[in-house]
Amino acid sequence: MVHDGREEVARHDRLIARGAARLELDHYLEALIWKPGALPGATALDQARAAGRFTPIHDAWWQAAVKAHGAREGTRALIDVLLRPLGTSARRRTVGQVVRHQVTGSSTGRVKR
């Protein structure tokens, strides 16, 4: 826990393994918008998936965006959505809505050709 006076301002689980690191994907998004090709192999992405913060909904959106716009622009579109200042559940709803409307152009989930 991190405190500012009596107020708790942050809480992080303790890492037990020596030399272990926990990376937050959100902390890297602004850099990744310029280098979207780095996202697929990013350790922060692997950790976000393992923690359940990058869900199958996100992966489905990403795949649809890549199919519709190509790898670079599809990945940038994903990062743009992830940069939106929303809570986790609101962001998931937004990603789901974007899959249906922005990328696919319909509520059926089919990608435009």
PDB file of C-alpha atoms in Angstrom:
ATOM      1  CA  MET A   1       0.000   0.000   0.000  1.00  0.00           C
ATOM      2  CA  VAL A   2       1.064   3.559  -0.675  1.00  0.00           C
ATOM      3  CA  HIS A   3      -0.218   6.337   1.554  1.00  0.00           C
ATOM      4  CA  ASP A   4      -0.317  10.099   1.341  1.00  0.00           C
ATOM      5  CA  GLY A   5      -0.695  10.974   4.974  1.00  0.00           C
ATOM      6  CA  ARG A   6      -3.632   8.842   6.125  1.00  0.00           C
ATOM      7  CA  GLU A   7      -5.095   8.405   2.641  1.00  0.00           C
ATOM      8  CA  GLU A   8      -4.360   5.222   0.707  1.00  0.00           C
ATOM      9  CA  VAL A   9      -3.460   6.287  -2.839  1.00  0.00           C
ATOM     10  CA  ALA A  10      -2.353   2.957  -4.346  1.00  0.00           C
ATOM     11  CA  ARG A  11      -2.392  -0.743  -3.604  1.00  0.00           C
ATOM     12  CA  HIS A  12      -0.287  -3.368  -5.323  1.00  0.00           C
ATOM     13  CA  ASP A  13      -0.001  -7.063  -4.619  1.00  0.00           C
ATOM     14  CA  ARG A  14       3.421  -8.020  -3.388  1.00  0.00           C
ATOM     15  CA  LEU A  15       5.654  -9.880  -5.831  1.00  0.00           C
ATOM     16  CA  ILE A  16       7.336 -12.835  -4.161  1.00  0.00           C
ATOM     17  CA  ALA A  17       9.758 -14.050  -6.835  1.00  0.00           C
ATOM     18  CA  ARG A  18      13.138 -12.401  -6.906  1.00  0.00           C
ATOM     19  CA  GLY A  19      13.482 -10.037  -9.865  1.00  0.00           C
ATOM     20  CA  ALA A  20       9.795 -10.365 -10.772  1.00  0.00           C
ATOM     21  CA  ALA A  21       8.021  -7.486 -12.473  1.00  0.00           C
ATOM     22  CA  ARG A  22       4.363  -6.679 -12.895  1.00  0.00           C
ATOM     23  CA  LEU A  23       3.664  -4.451 -15.858  1.00  0.00           C
ATOM     24  CA  GLU A  24       0.429  -2.530 -16.354  1.00  0.00           C
ATOM     25  CA  LEU A  25      -0.640  -2.467 -20.003  1.00  0.00           C
ATOM     26  CA  ASP A  26      -2.354   0.899 -19.489  1.00  0.00           C
ATOM     27  CA  HIS A  27       1.017   2.461 -18.648  1.00  0.00           C
ATOM     28  CA  TYR A  28       2.419   1.548 -22.089  1.00  0.00           C
ATOM     29  CA  LEU A  29      -0.494   2.417 -24.379  1.00  0.00           C
ATOM     30  CA  GLU A  30       0.638   5.939 -25.255  1.00  0.00           C
ATOM     31  CA  ALA A  31       4.000   4.587 -26.433  1.00  0.00           C
ATOM     32  CA  LEU A  32       2.387   1.650 -28.245  1.00  0.00           C
ATOM     33  CA  ILE A  33       0.178   3.948 -30.326  1.00  0.00           C
ATOM     34  CA  TRP A  34       3.410   4.967 -32.112  1.00  0.00           C
ATOM     35  CA  LYS A  35       4.761   1.400 -32.285  1.00  0.00           C
ATOM     36  CA  PRO A  36       1.655  -0.790 -32.644  1.00  0.00           C
ATOM     37  CA  GLY A  37       3.731  -3.713 -33.915  1.00  0.00           C
ATOM     38  CA  ALA A  38       5.171  -4.109 -30.412  1.00  0.00           C
ATOM     39  CA  LEU A  39       1.800  -4.897 -28.816  1.00  0.00           C
ATOM     40  CA  PRO A  40       1.391  -8.560 -29.883  1.00  0.00           C
ATOM     41  CA  GLY A  41       4.585  -9.635 -28.101  1.00  0.00           C
ATOM     42  CA  ALA A  42       4.391  -7.249 -25.153  1.00  0.00           C
ATOM     43  CA  THR A  43       4.923  -8.723 -21.699  1.00  0.00           C
ATOM     44  CA  ALA A  44       2.385  -6.224 -20.355  1.00  0.00           C
ATOM     45  CA  LEU A  45      -0.222  -7.696 -22.733  1.00  0.00           C
ATOM     46  CA  ASP A  46       0.574 -11.249 -21.572  1.00  0.00           C
ATOM     47  CA  GLN A  47       0.209 -10.175 -17.954  1.00  0.00           C
ATOM     48  CA  ALA A  48      -3.055  -8.315 -18.656  1.00  0.00           C
ATOM     49  CA  ARG A  49      -4.472 -11.468 -20.305  1.00  0.00           C
ATOM     50  CA  ALA A  50      -3.372 -13.644 -17.379  1.00  0.00           C
ATOM     51  CA  ALA A  51      -5.004 -11.227 -14.920  1.00  0.00           C
ATOM     52  CA  GLY A  52      -8.249 -11.106 -16.925  1.00  0.00           C
ATOM     53  CA  ARG A  53      -7.912  -7.408 -17.777  1.00  0.00           C
ATOM     54  CA  PHE A  54      -7.461  -8.112 -21.508  1.00  0.00           C
ATOM     55  CA  THR A  55     -10.388 -10.376 -22.256  1.00  0.00           C
ATOM     56  CA  PRO A  56     -11.573 -12.512 -25.175  1.00  0.00           C
ATOM     57  CA  ILE A  57     -13.835  -9.551 -26.023  1.00  0.00           C
ATOM     58  CA  HIS A  58     -10.737  -7.417 -26.548  1.00  0.00           C
ATOM     59  CA  ASP A  59      -9.132 -10.144 -28.659  1.00  0.00           C
ATOM     60  CA  ALA A  60     -12.268 -10.467 -30.807  1.00  0.00           C
ATOM     61  CA  TRP A  61     -12.358  -6.714 -31.345  1.00  0.00           C
ATOM     62  CA  TRP A  62      -8.666  -6.672 -32.216  1.00  0.00           C
ATOM     63  CA  GLN A  63      -9.047  -9.518 -34.726  1.00  0.00           C
ATOM     64  CA  ALA A  64     -12.013  -7.791 -36.376  1.00  0.00           C
ATOM     65  CA  ALA A  65     -10.162  -4.464 -36.504  1.00  0.00           C
ATOM     66  CA  VAL A  66      -7.083  -6.088 -38.047  1.00  0.00           C
ATOM     67  CA  LYS A  67      -9.225  -7.862 -40.618  1.00  0.00           C
ATOM     68  CA  ALA A  68     -11.021  -4.633 -41.501  1.00  0.00           C
ATOM     69  CA  HIS A  69      -8.074  -2.198 -41.382  1.00  0.00           C
ATOM     70  CA  GLY A  70      -4.832  -4.191 -41.508  1.00  0.00           C
ATOM     71  CA  ALA A  71      -2.443  -5.076 -38.698  1.00  0.00           C
ATOM     72  CA  ARG A  72      -0.993  -1.624 -38.025  1.00  0.00           C
ATOM     73  CA  GLU A  73      -4.192   0.432 -38.164  1.00  0.00           C
ATOM     74  CA  GLY A  74      -6.316  -2.275 -36.536  1.00  0.00           C
ATOM     75  CA  THR A  75      -3.914  -2.436 -33.602  1.00  0.00           C
ATOM     76  CA  ARG A  76      -3.860   1.359 -33.369  1.00  0.00           C
ATOM     77  CA  ALA A  77      -7.665   1.346 -33.261  1.00  0.00           C
ATOM     78  CA  LEU A  78      -7.555  -1.133 -30.358  1.00  0.00           C
ATOM     79  CA  ILE A  79      -5.042   1.009 -28.488  1.00  0.00           C
ATOM     80  CA  ASP A  80      -7.225   4.070 -29.089  1.00  0.00           C
ATOM     81  CA  VAL A  81     -10.186   2.302 -27.464  1.00  0.00           C
ATOM     82  CA  LEU A  82      -8.028   1.146 -24.552  1.00  0.00           C
ATOM     83  CA  LEU A  83      -6.844   4.725 -23.997  1.00  0.00           C
ATOM     84  CA  ARG A  84     -10.413   5.915 -23.375  1.00  0.00           C
ATOM     85  CA  PRO A  85     -10.802   7.018 -19.754  1.00  0.00           C
ATOM     86  CA  LEU A  86     -13.353   4.408 -18.726  1.00  0.00           C
ATOM     87  CA  GLY A  87     -13.653   1.922 -15.917  1.00  0.00           C
ATOM     88  CA  THR A  88     -13.011  -1.713 -16.767  1.00  0.00           C
ATOM     89  CA  SER A  89     -16.657  -2.758 -17.167  1.00  0.00           C
ATOM     90  CA  ALA A  90     -17.516   0.399 -19.139  1.00  0.00           C
ATOM     91  CA  ARG A  91     -14.507  -0.186 -21.387  1.00  0.00           C
ATOM     92  CA  ARG A  92     -15.606  -3.788 -22.037  1.00  0.00           C
ATOM     93  CA  ARG A  93     -19.077  -2.552 -23.038  1.00  0.00           C
ATOM     94  CA  THR A  94     -17.482   0.057 -25.299  1.00  0.00           C
ATOM     95  CA  VAL A  95     -15.243  -2.538 -26.944  1.00  0.00           C
ATOM     96  CA  GLY A  96     -18.252  -4.768 -27.537  1.00  0.00           C
ATOM     97  CA  GLN A  97     -20.212  -1.880 -29.058  1.00  0.00           C
ATOM     98  CA  VAL A  98     -17.309  -0.932 -31.297  1.00  0.00           C
ATOM     99  CA  VAL A  99     -16.994  -4.529 -32.504  1.00  0.00           C
ATOM    100  CA  ARG A 100     -20.621  -4.476 -33.544  1.00  0.00           C
ATOM    101  CA  HIS A 101     -20.814  -0.972 -34.995  1.00  0.00           C
ATOM    102  CA  GLN A 102     -17.519   0.700 -35.904  1.00  0.00           C
ATOM    103  CA  VAL A 103     -15.561  -2.268 -37.194  1.00  0.00           C
ATOM    104  CA  THR A 104     -18.405  -4.370 -38.511  1.00  0.00           C
ATOM    105  CA  GLY A 105     -20.922  -1.719 -39.456  1.00  0.00           C
ATOM    106  CA  SER A 106     -23.788  -3.736 -37.980  1.00  0.00           C
ATOM    107  CA  SER A 107     -25.071  -5.278 -34.797  1.00  0.00           C
ATOM    108  CA  THR A 108     -24.594  -8.802 -36.188  1.00  0.00           C
ATOM    109  CA  GLY A 109     -20.846  -8.873 -35.567  1.00  0.00           C
ATOM    110  CA  ARG A 110     -19.953  -9.529 -39.229  1.00  0.00           C
ATOM    111  CA  VAL A 111     -16.980  -7.612 -40.572  1.00  0.00           C
ATOM    112  CA  LYS A 112     -17.636  -5.418 -43.601  1.00  0.00           C
ATOM    113  CA  ARG A 113     -15.984  -6.590 -46.804  1.00  0.00           C
TER     114      ARG A 113
END
